[in-house]
Tab-separated table of C-alpha atoms in Angstrom:
chain	number	residue	atom	x	y	z
A	1	UNK	CA	-95.400	26.687	-19.833
A	2	UNK	CA	-98.544	25.179	-17.055
A	3	UNK	CA	-97.691	21.421	-15.822
A	4	UNK	CA	-100.017	20.518	-18.589
A	5	UNK	CA	-98.261	21.441	-21.603
A	6	UNK	CA	-95.180	20.893	-19.956
A	7	UNK	CA	-96.697	16.923	-18.993
A	8	UNK	CA	-97.753	16.643	-22.644
A	9	UNK	CA	-94.041	17.888	-23.923
A	10	UNK	CA	-92.539	14.966	-21.592
A	11	UNK	CA	-95.113	12.443	-22.637
A	12	UNK	CA	-94.157	13.267	-26.429
A	13	UNK	CA	-89.707	12.633	-25.413
A	14	UNK	CA	-89.342	16.595	-25.614
A	15	UNK	CA	-88.605	17.618	-22.437
A	16	UNK	CA	-86.003	14.849	-20.375
A	17	UNK	CA	-83.748	18.140	-17.957
A	18	UNK	CA	-84.680	17.855	-14.555
A	19	UNK	CA	-87.615	20.607	-13.325
A	20	UNK	CA	-85.784	22.257	-10.942
A	21	UNK	CA	-87.760	26.338	-11.516
A	22	UNK	CA	-89.809	24.829	-14.039
A	23	UNK	CA	-93.544	25.849	-13.764
A	24	UNK	CA	-93.040	28.124	-10.575
A	25	UNK	CA	-96.203	27.971	-7.911
A	26	UNK	CA	-97.015	24.577	-8.562
A	27	UNK	CA	-96.392	21.452	-6.829
A	28	UNK	CA	-94.342	18.967	-7.816
A	29	UNK	CA	-93.586	15.525	-6.817
A	30	UNK	CA	-91.109	12.256	-6.086
A	31	UNK	CA	-92.441	8.809	-7.236
A	32	UNK	CA	-92.191	5.226	-6.122
A	33	UNK	CA	-93.734	2.182	-7.520
A	34	UNK	CA	-94.041	-0.493	-5.991
A	35	UNK	CA	-95.077	-4.647	-6.719
A	36	UNK	CA	-98.394	-4.480	-4.586
A	37	UNK	CA	-96.855	-7.122	-1.729
A	38	UNK	CA	-94.871	-4.343	-0.265
A	39	UNK	CA	-96.987	-1.039	-1.310
A	40	UNK	CA	-99.092	-1.369	2.562
A	41	UNK	CA	-95.923	-1.874	4.436
A	42	UNK	CA	-94.216	0.797	2.695
A	43	UNK	CA	-97.317	3.399	3.311
A	44	UNK	CA	-97.032	2.758	6.917
A	45	UNK	CA	-93.202	3.103	6.493
A	46	UNK	CA	-93.652	6.465	4.852
A	47	UNK	CA	-96.468	7.715	7.936
A	48	UNK	CA	-94.195	7.545	10.422
A	49	UNK	CA	-90.834	8.859	8.563
A	50	UNK	CA	-93.496	11.615	7.265
A	51	UNK	CA	-91.057	14.879	7.214
A	52	UNK	CA	-88.899	12.549	4.453
A	53	UNK	CA	-91.970	10.699	2.857
A	54	UNK	CA	-95.056	12.917	2.754
A	55	UNK	CA	-97.463	10.763	0.518
A	56	UNK	CA	-99.684	13.342	-1.341
A	57	UNK	CA	-101.510	10.263	-3.624
A	58	UNK	CA	-101.548	6.732	-4.016
A	59	UNK	CA	-102.911	5.714	-7.354
A	60	UNK	CA	-103.379	1.663	-6.820
A	61	UNK	CA	-105.771	1.250	-9.762
A	62	UNK	CA	-104.189	1.831	-13.144
A	63	UNK	CA	-101.420	4.604	-14.185
A	64	UNK	CA	-103.623	8.004	-13.820
A	65	UNK	CA	-103.607	10.725	-11.329
A	66	UNK	CA	-107.282	11.552	-9.461
A	67	UNK	CA	-105.783	14.389	-7.346
A	68	UNK	CA	-102.655	16.107	-8.665
A	69	UNK	CA	-103.328	16.252	-11.850
A	70	UNK	CA	-106.512	14.465	-13.109
A	71	UNK	CA	-106.095	12.300	-15.829
A	72	UNK	CA	-102.083	12.728	-16.076
A	73	UNK	CA	-100.395	9.473	-16.772
A	74	UNK	CA	-97.550	8.397	-14.848
A	75	UNK	CA	-95.975	5.979	-17.283
A	76	UNK	CA	-95.227	8.735	-19.212
A	77	UNK	CA	-95.929	12.440	-17.782
A	78	UNK	CA	-91.825	12.216	-15.684
A	79	UNK	CA	-89.218	13.208	-17.426
A	80	UNK	CA	-86.773	10.274	-16.643
A	81	UNK	CA	-87.424	7.122	-14.462
A	82	UNK	CA	-85.126	4.763	-12.323
A	83	UNK	CA	-85.433	1.047	-12.990
A	84	UNK	CA	-84.005	-0.955	-9.898
A	85	UNK	CA	-83.811	-4.735	-9.478
A	86	UNK	CA	-82.585	-6.201	-6.372
A	87	UNK	CA	-82.340	-2.890	-5.131
A	88	UNK	CA	-79.651	-1.933	-7.824
A	89	UNK	CA	-80.151	0.976	-10.602
A	90	UNK	CA	-80.125	-1.661	-13.885
A	91	UNK	CA	-81.769	1.477	-16.330
A	92	UNK	CA	-82.468	4.742	-16.792
A	93	UNK	CA	-85.854	5.059	-19.167
A	94	UNK	CA	-88.091	8.177	-20.542
A	95	UNK	CA	-91.499	6.116	-20.579
A	96	UNK	CA	-91.947	2.683	-17.936
A	97	UNK	CA	-95.192	2.017	-19.587
A	98	UNK	CA	-93.172	-0.939	-21.345
A	99	UNK	CA	-92.449	-2.369	-17.296
A	100	UNK	CA	-95.846	-2.097	-15.697
A	101	UNK	CA	-98.073	-4.425	-14.443
A	102	UNK	CA	-101.408	-3.926	-12.824
A	103	UNK	CA	-99.454	-5.328	-9.660
A	104	UNK	CA	-98.023	-1.942	-9.498
A	105	UNK	CA	-98.914	0.489	-7.115
A	106	UNK	CA	-97.956	4.124	-7.522
A	107	UNK	CA	-96.943	6.729	-4.577
A	108	UNK	CA	-96.570	10.561	-4.968
A	109	UNK	CA	-94.678	12.373	-2.451
A	110	UNK	CA	-93.699	16.186	-1.601
A	111	UNK	CA	-91.063	17.778	-2.717
A	112	UNK	CA	-89.016	20.603	-1.881
A	113	UNK	CA	-88.870	21.492	-5.871
A	114	UNK	CA	-92.549	23.238	-4.523
A	115	UNK	CA	-91.110	25.609	-2.161
A	116	UNK	CA	-88.636	27.426	-4.360
A	117	UNK	CA	-91.309	29.873	-5.613
A	118	UNK	CA	-92.481	30.792	-1.910
A	119	UNK	CA	-88.099	31.044	-1.281
A	120	UNK	CA	-87.692	33.103	-4.341
A	121	UNK	CA	-90.290	35.528	-3.704
A	122	UNK	CA	-89.238	35.890	-0.136
A	123	UNK	CA	-86.132	37.171	-1.357
A	124	UNK	CA	-84.035	34.152	-1.932
A	125	UNK	CA	-82.695	33.008	-4.938
A	126	UNK	CA	-81.808	29.802	-5.740
A	127	UNK	CA	-78.488	29.609	-7.492
A	128	UNK	CA	-79.506	25.789	-8.715
A	129	UNK	CA	-82.504	27.246	-10.541
A	130	UNK	CA	-80.775	30.450	-11.790
A	131	UNK	CA	-77.853	28.385	-13.710
A	132	UNK	CA	-80.139	25.299	-14.916
A	133	UNK	CA	-78.710	22.711	-12.311
A	134	UNK	CA	-80.883	20.117	-10.739
A	135	UNK	CA	-80.684	20.661	-6.898
A	136	UNK	CA	-77.671	18.723	-4.904
A	137	UNK	CA	-78.623	15.879	-3.119
A	138	UNK	CA	-76.808	13.933	0.059
A	139	UNK	CA	-77.095	10.587	1.414
A	140	UNK	CA	-76.999	11.312	5.370
A	141	UNK	CA	-76.632	9.387	9.246
A	142	UNK	CA	-79.990	10.286	9.750
A	143	UNK	CA	-81.568	6.730	10.729
A	144	UNK	CA	-85.436	6.823	9.423
A	145	UNK	CA	-87.942	4.450	12.008
A	146	UNK	CA	-88.542	1.057	11.268
A	147	UNK	CA	-91.995	-0.070	10.027
A	148	UNK	CA	-92.821	-3.923	8.980
A	149	UNK	CA	-88.721	-4.761	7.366
A	150	UNK	CA	-88.405	-0.984	6.018
A	151	UNK	CA	-85.949	0.869	7.058
A	152	UNK	CA	-83.019	3.007	5.767
A	153	UNK	CA	-81.582	6.480	6.534
A	154	UNK	CA	-82.441	10.276	4.908
A	155	UNK	CA	-81.281	11.659	1.602
A	156	UNK	CA	-81.433	15.094	2.026
A	157	UNK	CA	-81.289	18.392	-0.638
A	158	UNK	CA	-79.175	21.369	0.339
A	159	UNK	CA	-79.467	25.064	-0.920
A	160	UNK	CA	-77.051	27.793	0.145
A	161	UNK	CA	-78.908	30.498	1.521
A	162	UNK	CA	-77.090	33.848	2.733
A	163	UNK	CA	-76.391	34.498	6.242
A	164	UNK	CA	-78.990	37.291	7.773
A	165	UNK	CA	-82.135	35.063	5.527
A	166	UNK	CA	-81.298	31.493	7.459
A	167	UNK	CA	-83.883	32.028	10.108
A	168	UNK	CA	-87.023	33.099	7.056
A	169	UNK	CA	-85.924	30.624	5.164
A	170	UNK	CA	-86.889	27.935	8.048
A	171	UNK	CA	-89.729	29.832	8.439
A	172	UNK	CA	-90.727	30.064	4.937
A	173	UNK	CA	-90.376	26.452	4.435
A	174	UNK	CA	-92.190	25.343	7.744
A	175	UNK	CA	-95.650	26.788	6.099
A	176	UNK	CA	-94.797	23.693	3.338
A	177	UNK	CA	-95.045	20.691	6.338
A	178	UNK	CA	-96.185	18.360	3.215
A	179	UNK	CA	-93.101	19.459	1.195
A	180	UNK	CA	-90.529	18.106	4.012
A	181	UNK	CA	-91.366	21.557	5.725
A	182	UNK	CA	-88.408	23.291	7.561
A	183	UNK	CA	-84.839	22.229	7.321
A	184	UNK	CA	-83.558	18.769	9.134
A	185	UNK	CA	-80.094	20.671	9.637
A	186	UNK	CA	-78.613	24.363	9.323
A	187	UNK	CA	-75.093	24.852	8.596
A	188	UNK	CA	-72.912	21.970	9.902
A	189	UNK	CA	-73.100	18.829	7.030
A	190	UNK	CA	-70.642	16.945	9.026
A	191	UNK	CA	-73.193	16.640	12.127
A	192	UNK	CA	-76.190	14.397	9.985
A	193	UNK	CA	-73.095	12.483	8.089
A	194	UNK	CA	-72.552	14.448	5.230
A	195	UNK	CA	-68.371	14.744	4.540
A	196	UNK	CA	-67.995	16.789	1.668
A	197	UNK	CA	-70.831	19.215	0.560
A	198	UNK	CA	-69.413	19.476	-2.963
A	199	UNK	CA	-69.979	16.378	-4.015
A	200	UNK	CA	-73.419	14.997	-3.545
A	201	UNK	CA	-74.883	11.649	-3.902
A	202	UNK	CA	-77.176	12.819	-6.462
A	203	UNK	CA	-77.779	16.301	-8.652
A	204	UNK	CA	-75.436	19.076	-9.245
A	205	UNK	CA	-73.014	20.839	-6.962
A	206	UNK	CA	-73.815	24.314	-6.602
A	207	UNK	CA	-71.104	27.193	-5.390
A	208	UNK	CA	-71.641	28.157	-1.751
A	209	UNK	CA	-70.332	31.827	-1.306
A	210	UNK	CA	-68.879	33.471	1.968
A	211	UNK	CA	-71.654	35.120	2.744
A	212	UNK	CA	-74.216	32.166	2.420
A	213	UNK	CA	-74.259	28.652	4.328
A	214	UNK	CA	-75.384	25.547	3.747
A	215	UNK	CA	-79.457	24.829	4.832
A	216	UNK	CA	-80.626	20.784	4.366
A	217	UNK	CA	-84.173	19.761	3.634
A	218	UNK	CA	-84.972	16.537	3.851
A	219	UNK	CA	-85.914	14.775	-0.103
A	220	UNK	CA	-88.430	12.706	-1.671
A	221	UNK	CA	-85.338	10.076	-3.207
A	222	UNK	CA	-85.189	8.859	0.007
A	223	UNK	CA	-87.280	5.741	-0.639
A	224	UNK	CA	-84.843	4.819	-4.168
A	225	UNK	CA	-81.934	4.941	-0.726
A	226	UNK	CA	-84.192	2.523	1.632
A	227	UNK	CA	-84.819	0.179	-1.776
A	228	UNK	CA	-81.528	0.437	-2.432
A	229	UNK	CA	-80.177	-1.014	0.991
A	230	UNK	CA	-83.092	-3.497	1.561
A	231	UNK	CA	-82.877	-4.888	-2.237
A	232	UNK	CA	-85.597	-5.039	-3.136
A	233	UNK	CA	-86.592	-6.859	-6.242
A	234	UNK	CA	-88.111	-4.538	-8.530
A	235	UNK	CA	-88.992	-1.190	-8.107
A	236	UNK	CA	-89.414	2.210	-10.482
A	237	UNK	CA	-88.761	5.307	-9.267
A	238	UNK	CA	-88.344	9.075	-11.202
A	239	UNK	CA	-84.467	9.467	-11.471
A	240	UNK	CA	-83.614	12.670	-8.957
A	241	UNK	CA	-84.426	15.624	-9.675
A	242	UNK	CA	-86.444	14.607	-12.955
A	243	UNK	CA	-90.033	14.955	-10.716
A	244	UNK	CA	-93.695	15.006	-11.480
A	245	UNK	CA	-95.355	18.243	-11.708
A	246	UNK	CA	-98.651	18.567	-10.611
A	247	UNK	CA	-101.605	21.088	-11.432
A	248	UNK	CA	-101.755	21.696	-7.927
A	249	UNK	CA	-100.389	24.892	-6.254
A	250	UNK	CA	-97.802	25.439	-3.712
A	251	UNK	CA	-101.070	27.612	-1.882
A	252	UNK	CA	-102.974	25.117	-1.429
A	253	UNK	CA	-100.461	22.991	0.307
A	254	UNK	CA	-99.783	26.085	2.623
A	255	UNK	CA	-100.129	25.737	6.069
B	1	UNK	CA	-97.043	30.881	41.245
B	2	UNK	CA	-99.616	32.493	38.905
B	3	UNK	CA	-99.186	36.190	37.167
B	4	UNK	CA	-101.030	37.889	39.986
B	5	UNK	CA	-99.539	36.137	43.199
B	6	UNK	CA	-96.274	37.135	41.448
B	7	UNK	CA	-97.196	40.994	40.809
B	8	UNK	CA	-98.576	41.035	44.360
B	9	UNK	CA	-95.012	39.925	45.622
B	10	UNK	CA	-93.494	43.055	43.588
B	11	UNK	CA	-96.367	45.244	44.867
B	12	UNK	CA	-94.960	44.141	48.023
B	13	UNK	CA	-91.222	44.861	46.599
B	14	UNK	CA	-90.353	40.914	47.543
B	15	UNK	CA	-89.500	40.258	44.318
B	16	UNK	CA	-87.251	42.074	42.883
B	17	UNK	CA	-85.672	40.394	40.087
B	18	UNK	CA	-85.655	39.757	36.582
B	19	UNK	CA	-88.752	37.772	35.802
B	20	UNK	CA	-86.706	35.317	33.037
B	21	UNK	CA	-88.520	32.174	33.805
B	22	UNK	CA	-90.802	33.214	35.984
B	23	UNK	CA	-94.546	32.184	35.729
B	24	UNK	CA	-93.986	29.537	32.338
B	25	UNK	CA	-96.603	30.342	29.814
B	26	UNK	CA	-97.752	33.577	30.359
B	27	UNK	CA	-97.325	36.525	28.415
B	28	UNK	CA	-94.423	38.986	30.147
B	29	UNK	CA	-94.053	42.607	28.359
B	30	UNK	CA	-91.734	45.788	28.788
B	31	UNK	CA	-92.753	48.705	29.522
B	32	UNK	CA	-92.267	52.372	28.437
B	33	UNK	CA	-94.149	55.703	29.856
B	34	UNK	CA	-93.712	58.637	27.476
B	35	UNK	CA	-95.036	62.333	28.155
B	36	UNK	CA	-98.479	62.897	26.103
B	37	UNK	CA	-96.212	64.985	23.878
B	38	UNK	CA	-93.591	62.483	22.622
B	39	UNK	CA	-96.907	59.508	22.448
B	40	UNK	CA	-98.704	59.262	19.272
B	41	UNK	CA	-95.441	59.788	17.432
B	42	UNK	CA	-93.586	56.953	19.373
B	43	UNK	CA	-96.920	55.511	19.265
B	44	UNK	CA	-96.002	55.285	14.968
B	45	UNK	CA	-93.013	54.793	15.522
B	46	UNK	CA	-93.839	51.340	17.012
B	47	UNK	CA	-95.736	50.131	14.485
B	48	UNK	CA	-93.555	50.739	11.732
B	49	UNK	CA	-91.203	48.776	13.435
B	50	UNK	CA	-93.116	45.848	15.115
B	51	UNK	CA	-90.968	43.175	14.722
B	52	UNK	CA	-89.059	45.233	17.458
B	53	UNK	CA	-91.996	47.436	18.611
B	54	UNK	CA	-94.814	45.203	19.239
B	55	UNK	CA	-97.308	47.545	20.975
B	56	UNK	CA	-99.791	45.236	22.658
B	57	UNK	CA	-101.674	47.263	25.217
B	58	UNK	CA	-101.711	51.608	25.453
B	59	UNK	CA	-102.919	52.906	28.840
B	60	UNK	CA	-103.547	56.390	27.842
B	61	UNK	CA	-106.136	56.954	30.852
B	62	UNK	CA	-104.817	56.333	34.498
B	63	UNK	CA	-101.752	53.630	35.572
B	64	UNK	CA	-103.746	50.170	35.203
B	65	UNK	CA	-103.950	47.508	32.949
B	66	UNK	CA	-107.282	46.694	31.026
B	67	UNK	CA	-106.147	44.064	28.305
B	68	UNK	CA	-103.097	42.008	29.970
B	69	UNK	CA	-104.004	41.971	33.281
B	70	UNK	CA	-106.951	43.593	34.193
B	71	UNK	CA	-106.466	46.396	37.211
B	72	UNK	CA	-102.794	45.145	37.489
B	73	UNK	CA	-101.036	48.672	38.999
B	74	UNK	CA	-98.191	49.743	35.984
B	75	UNK	CA	-96.533	51.683	38.511
B	76	UNK	CA	-95.758	49.335	41.053
B	77	UNK	CA	-96.110	45.634	39.632
B	78	UNK	CA	-93.200	45.891	37.613
B	79	UNK	CA	-89.673	44.670	40.167
B	80	UNK	CA	-87.582	47.234	38.803
B	81	UNK	CA	-88.047	50.266	36.612
B	82	UNK	CA	-85.583	53.215	34.713
B	83	UNK	CA	-85.706	56.962	35.369
B	84	UNK	CA	-83.827	58.699	32.267
B	85	UNK	CA	-83.593	62.191	31.625
B	86	UNK	CA	-82.123	64.105	28.652
B	87	UNK	CA	-81.962	60.147	27.303
B	88	UNK	CA	-79.690	59.216	30.110
B	89	UNK	CA	-80.129	56.894	32.721
B	90	UNK	CA	-80.649	58.800	36.396
B	91	UNK	CA	-82.069	56.219	38.513
B	92	UNK	CA	-83.930	52.863	39.087
B	93	UNK	CA	-86.272	52.634	41.234
B	94	UNK	CA	-88.715	49.739	42.653
B	95	UNK	CA	-91.564	51.845	42.251
B	96	UNK	CA	-92.053	54.976	40.414
B	97	UNK	CA	-95.559	56.240	42.407
B	98	UNK	CA	-93.272	58.876	43.001
B	99	UNK	CA	-92.750	60.292	39.117
B	100	UNK	CA	-96.886	59.550	38.290
B	101	UNK	CA	-98.810	62.120	37.173
B	102	UNK	CA	-101.729	61.786	34.141
B	103	UNK	CA	-99.426	63.269	31.502
B	104	UNK	CA	-97.712	60.505	31.496
B	105	UNK	CA	-99.026	57.721	28.702
B	106	UNK	CA	-97.854	53.646	29.239
B	107	UNK	CA	-96.768	51.552	26.364
B	108	UNK	CA	-96.519	47.166	27.046
B	109	UNK	CA	-94.804	45.682	24.658
B	110	UNK	CA	-94.213	42.344	23.170
B	111	UNK	CA	-91.043	40.148	24.986
B	112	UNK	CA	-89.046	37.188	24.043
B	113	UNK	CA	-89.570	36.156	27.689
B	114	UNK	CA	-93.056	35.224	26.003
B	115	UNK	CA	-91.936	31.845	24.121
B	116	UNK	CA	-89.789	30.812	26.061
B	117	UNK	CA	-92.181	28.074	27.338
B	118	UNK	CA	-92.636	26.746	23.444
B	119	UNK	CA	-88.734	26.250	23.097
B	120	UNK	CA	-88.112	24.704	26.367
B	121	UNK	CA	-90.892	22.330	25.610
B	122	UNK	CA	-90.216	21.485	22.379
B	123	UNK	CA	-86.723	20.476	23.224
B	124	UNK	CA	-84.675	23.802	23.375
B	125	UNK	CA	-83.831	24.207	27.294
B	126	UNK	CA	-82.441	28.025	27.512
B	127	UNK	CA	-79.496	27.859	29.861
B	128	UNK	CA	-79.705	31.543	31.753
B	129	UNK	CA	-82.963	30.360	32.729
B	130	UNK	CA	-81.787	27.038	34.051
B	131	UNK	CA	-78.841	29.246	36.147
B	132	UNK	CA	-80.917	32.185	36.904
B	133	UNK	CA	-79.746	34.251	35.050
B	134	UNK	CA	-81.197	37.313	33.094
B	135	UNK	CA	-80.832	37.145	29.412
B	136	UNK	CA	-77.984	38.396	27.297
B	137	UNK	CA	-79.280	41.708	25.451
B	138	UNK	CA	-77.109	43.883	22.758
B	139	UNK	CA	-77.044	47.414	20.810
B	140	UNK	CA	-76.817	46.987	17.234
B	141	UNK	CA	-76.306	48.177	13.738
B	142	UNK	CA	-79.269	47.144	12.878
B	143	UNK	CA	-81.349	50.888	11.705
B	144	UNK	CA	-84.892	50.938	12.762
B	145	UNK	CA	-87.236	53.056	10.418
B	146	UNK	CA	-87.437	56.667	11.434
B	147	UNK	CA	-90.753	57.767	11.819
B	148	UNK	CA	-91.566	61.241	13.087
B	149	UNK	CA	-88.520	62.136	14.685
B	150	UNK	CA	-88.129	58.829	16.122
B	151	UNK	CA	-85.131	56.583	14.797
B	152	UNK	CA	-82.325	54.740	16.213
B	153	UNK	CA	-80.622	51.041	16.339
B	154	UNK	CA	-82.345	47.694	17.516
B	155	UNK	CA	-81.611	45.625	20.865
B	156	UNK	CA	-81.956	42.384	20.338
B	157	UNK	CA	-81.540	39.064	22.950
B	158	UNK	CA	-79.500	36.185	22.250
B	159	UNK	CA	-80.173	32.547	22.742
B	160	UNK	CA	-77.515	29.989	22.315
B	161	UNK	CA	-79.189	27.213	21.103
B	162	UNK	CA	-78.257	23.766	19.682
B	163	UNK	CA	-76.867	23.512	15.725
B	164	UNK	CA	-79.439	20.805	15.015
B	165	UNK	CA	-81.803	22.504	16.935
B	166	UNK	CA	-81.945	25.925	15.173
B	167	UNK	CA	-84.788	25.479	12.497
B	168	UNK	CA	-87.400	24.115	15.117
B	169	UNK	CA	-86.194	27.683	16.905
B	170	UNK	CA	-86.890	29.869	14.464
B	171	UNK	CA	-90.404	27.995	13.687
B	172	UNK	CA	-91.245	27.739	17.227
B	173	UNK	CA	-90.763	31.472	17.603
B	174	UNK	CA	-92.371	32.496	14.115
B	175	UNK	CA	-95.396	31.791	15.647
B	176	UNK	CA	-95.466	34.322	18.076
B	177	UNK	CA	-95.408	37.622	15.972
B	178	UNK	CA	-96.387	39.466	18.679
B	179	UNK	CA	-93.125	38.709	20.915
B	180	UNK	CA	-90.417	39.514	17.950
B	181	UNK	CA	-91.688	36.431	16.506
B	182	UNK	CA	-88.780	34.643	14.401
B	183	UNK	CA	-84.713	35.579	14.750
B	184	UNK	CA	-83.446	38.181	12.769
B	185	UNK	CA	-80.058	36.759	12.973
B	186	UNK	CA	-78.510	33.294	12.995
B	187	UNK	CA	-75.177	32.657	14.119
B	188	UNK	CA	-73.405	35.609	12.493
B	189	UNK	CA	-72.924	38.796	15.647
B	190	UNK	CA	-70.230	40.805	14.308
B	191	UNK	CA	-72.837	40.868	10.951
B	192	UNK	CA	-75.287	43.216	13.226
B	193	UNK	CA	-72.315	44.842	14.588
B	194	UNK	CA	-72.111	42.973	18.160
B	195	UNK	CA	-68.400	42.703	18.700
B	196	UNK	CA	-67.730	40.561	21.739
B	197	UNK	CA	-71.019	38.271	22.422
B	198	UNK	CA	-69.829	37.002	25.770
B	199	UNK	CA	-70.482	41.466	26.850
B	200	UNK	CA	-73.895	41.996	26.493
B	201	UNK	CA	-74.882	45.388	26.933
B	202	UNK	CA	-77.856	44.798	29.569
B	203	UNK	CA	-78.511	41.675	31.130
B	204	UNK	CA	-76.203	39.032	32.282
B	205	UNK	CA	-73.463	37.274	29.326
B	206	UNK	CA	-74.068	33.181	28.857
B	207	UNK	CA	-71.917	30.379	28.184
B	208	UNK	CA	-71.976	29.190	24.023
B	209	UNK	CA	-70.972	25.730	24.072
B	210	UNK	CA	-69.199	24.040	21.145
B	211	UNK	CA	-72.192	22.489	19.464
B	212	UNK	CA	-74.209	25.505	19.932
B	213	UNK	CA	-74.603	28.584	17.863
B	214	UNK	CA	-76.329	32.294	19.582
B	215	UNK	CA	-79.521	33.027	17.830
B	216	UNK	CA	-80.576	36.870	18.257
B	217	UNK	CA	-83.960	38.128	18.384
B	218	UNK	CA	-85.534	42.147	18.978
B	219	UNK	CA	-85.977	43.061	21.915
B	220	UNK	CA	-87.934	44.879	23.835
B	221	UNK	CA	-84.933	47.029	25.382
B	222	UNK	CA	-85.327	49.029	21.769
B	223	UNK	CA	-87.105	51.868	22.874
B	224	UNK	CA	-84.599	52.100	25.484
B	225	UNK	CA	-81.722	52.935	23.176
B	226	UNK	CA	-83.968	55.131	20.654
B	227	UNK	CA	-84.470	57.435	23.848
B	228	UNK	CA	-81.748	57.575	25.012
B	229	UNK	CA	-79.999	58.543	21.729
B	230	UNK	CA	-82.650	61.233	21.097
B	231	UNK	CA	-81.849	62.387	24.083
B	232	UNK	CA	-85.584	62.931	25.372
B	233	UNK	CA	-86.495	64.982	28.510
B	234	UNK	CA	-88.006	62.287	30.089
B	235	UNK	CA	-89.185	58.715	30.025
B	236	UNK	CA	-89.205	55.335	32.033
B	237	UNK	CA	-88.849	52.469	31.309
B	238	UNK	CA	-88.934	48.925	32.942
B	239	UNK	CA	-85.451	47.618	34.020
B	240	UNK	CA	-84.212	45.001	31.243
B	241	UNK	CA	-85.127	41.525	31.920
B	242	UNK	CA	-87.487	43.000	34.841
B	243	UNK	CA	-90.931	42.698	33.063
B	244	UNK	CA	-94.430	43.545	33.369
B	245	UNK	CA	-95.638	39.157	34.177
B	246	UNK	CA	-99.429	39.404	32.598
B	247	UNK	CA	-102.308	37.009	33.183
B	248	UNK	CA	-102.215	35.991	29.122
B	249	UNK	CA	-101.458	33.015	28.579
B	250	UNK	CA	-98.753	32.583	25.445
B	251	UNK	CA	-101.163	30.637	23.161
B	252	UNK	CA	-103.238	33.367	23.064
B	253	UNK	CA	-101.089	35.231	20.917
B	254	UNK	CA	-100.341	31.924	19.170
B	255	UNK	CA	-100.369	32.457	15.485
């Protein structure tokens, strides 16, 4: 399936799973929709916290992508959406059309699923992809830079990597700075406030074998954590791991 | 002191120490001199084992550098030389002029001292530099590719890096592929046959603090290990840590 075919299935409600491992080689993104009054401040906040929240496209008129997947409908071509009121998750839906108003601004944000293929191609298979699971994600104690009232802590994703490939994993992913780039932490979860690596806050837990160590990358679920902490009156996001699969190749974002 | 001034002092016998931390920002190299009958095979061997033995310049007529430090005299502008006969170290000298013959071919090989400055500038101070020690180097069990009778195992250098900076250290050094690039091993000395990290085979031991882990880079002392194993009738090398300090800026080798 190419991304366009996958998005068609998603729009019809025929694909509702997480998108880890889907359409290898294509960029996937996080999505945040905010009322217009918060949009400018969020954009500035994201720019100052670019490693966690790299904005790849802003849609501030209508609800179709122009850059990442021209004409894709943001309202129903993502497998699953989370509706937040006063910072709390109130509902998960497969189509956010009923919640649309022209007051919403949509942000598409880089996602580490986009460098999965590069890791795999460079000899680093990913267990959660092989097991068709979602990636493990955790809240951390890593403070974000506060901008215009937006503040909070980073969310990270974790991948177990063979000990002898750790340097390779850092280097390969560093070439994708707009998909979070190199890890923010290597091997020491407790240093970033992750107490139990087998109990992720989002996604699925994954085995870490004896000859592997956990690497942590910034994650585009970070804005959800920020919105929750700020108790923003209204926001819609993708559901963790259920990404917008774009028509762009990873190689176009290789730096 | 700029590299030219340092080399003048070296030629006069006024500087005989190791060159770790000297002339920050300038490329330093390893040196191997071999009888002409072995030179071609060694060059092919080096090319196949480029991460450990990246040849930056070959001097096969006379004894002056043309590329890295035009007109520098290879025979006495390196602080210390090791004379090997039948693979055994028979002498260390400050000037190899008495051993020169036009049968010798000189190889100048990339050295990880060249990226020290990049590590320091990116917030990774190096204890051995601060303590004016030589870097710690170890023989490993990492096999080199055999070419034309040349074979053996890799030598590595070790730097303790703060746990939270490990990914940065991998990424920063990966930009210097001709100075060994990213680490070959991160955090697990026993995996490459290093039994006691506090007992290096060459150079000085260095403290590893609790919040640090040891990173291992391929090292240009590798050819000495190979020459020893092959029991080559005659060779001259720099003495470990006592490098040829060139006129080239690190930035010229940044990729």
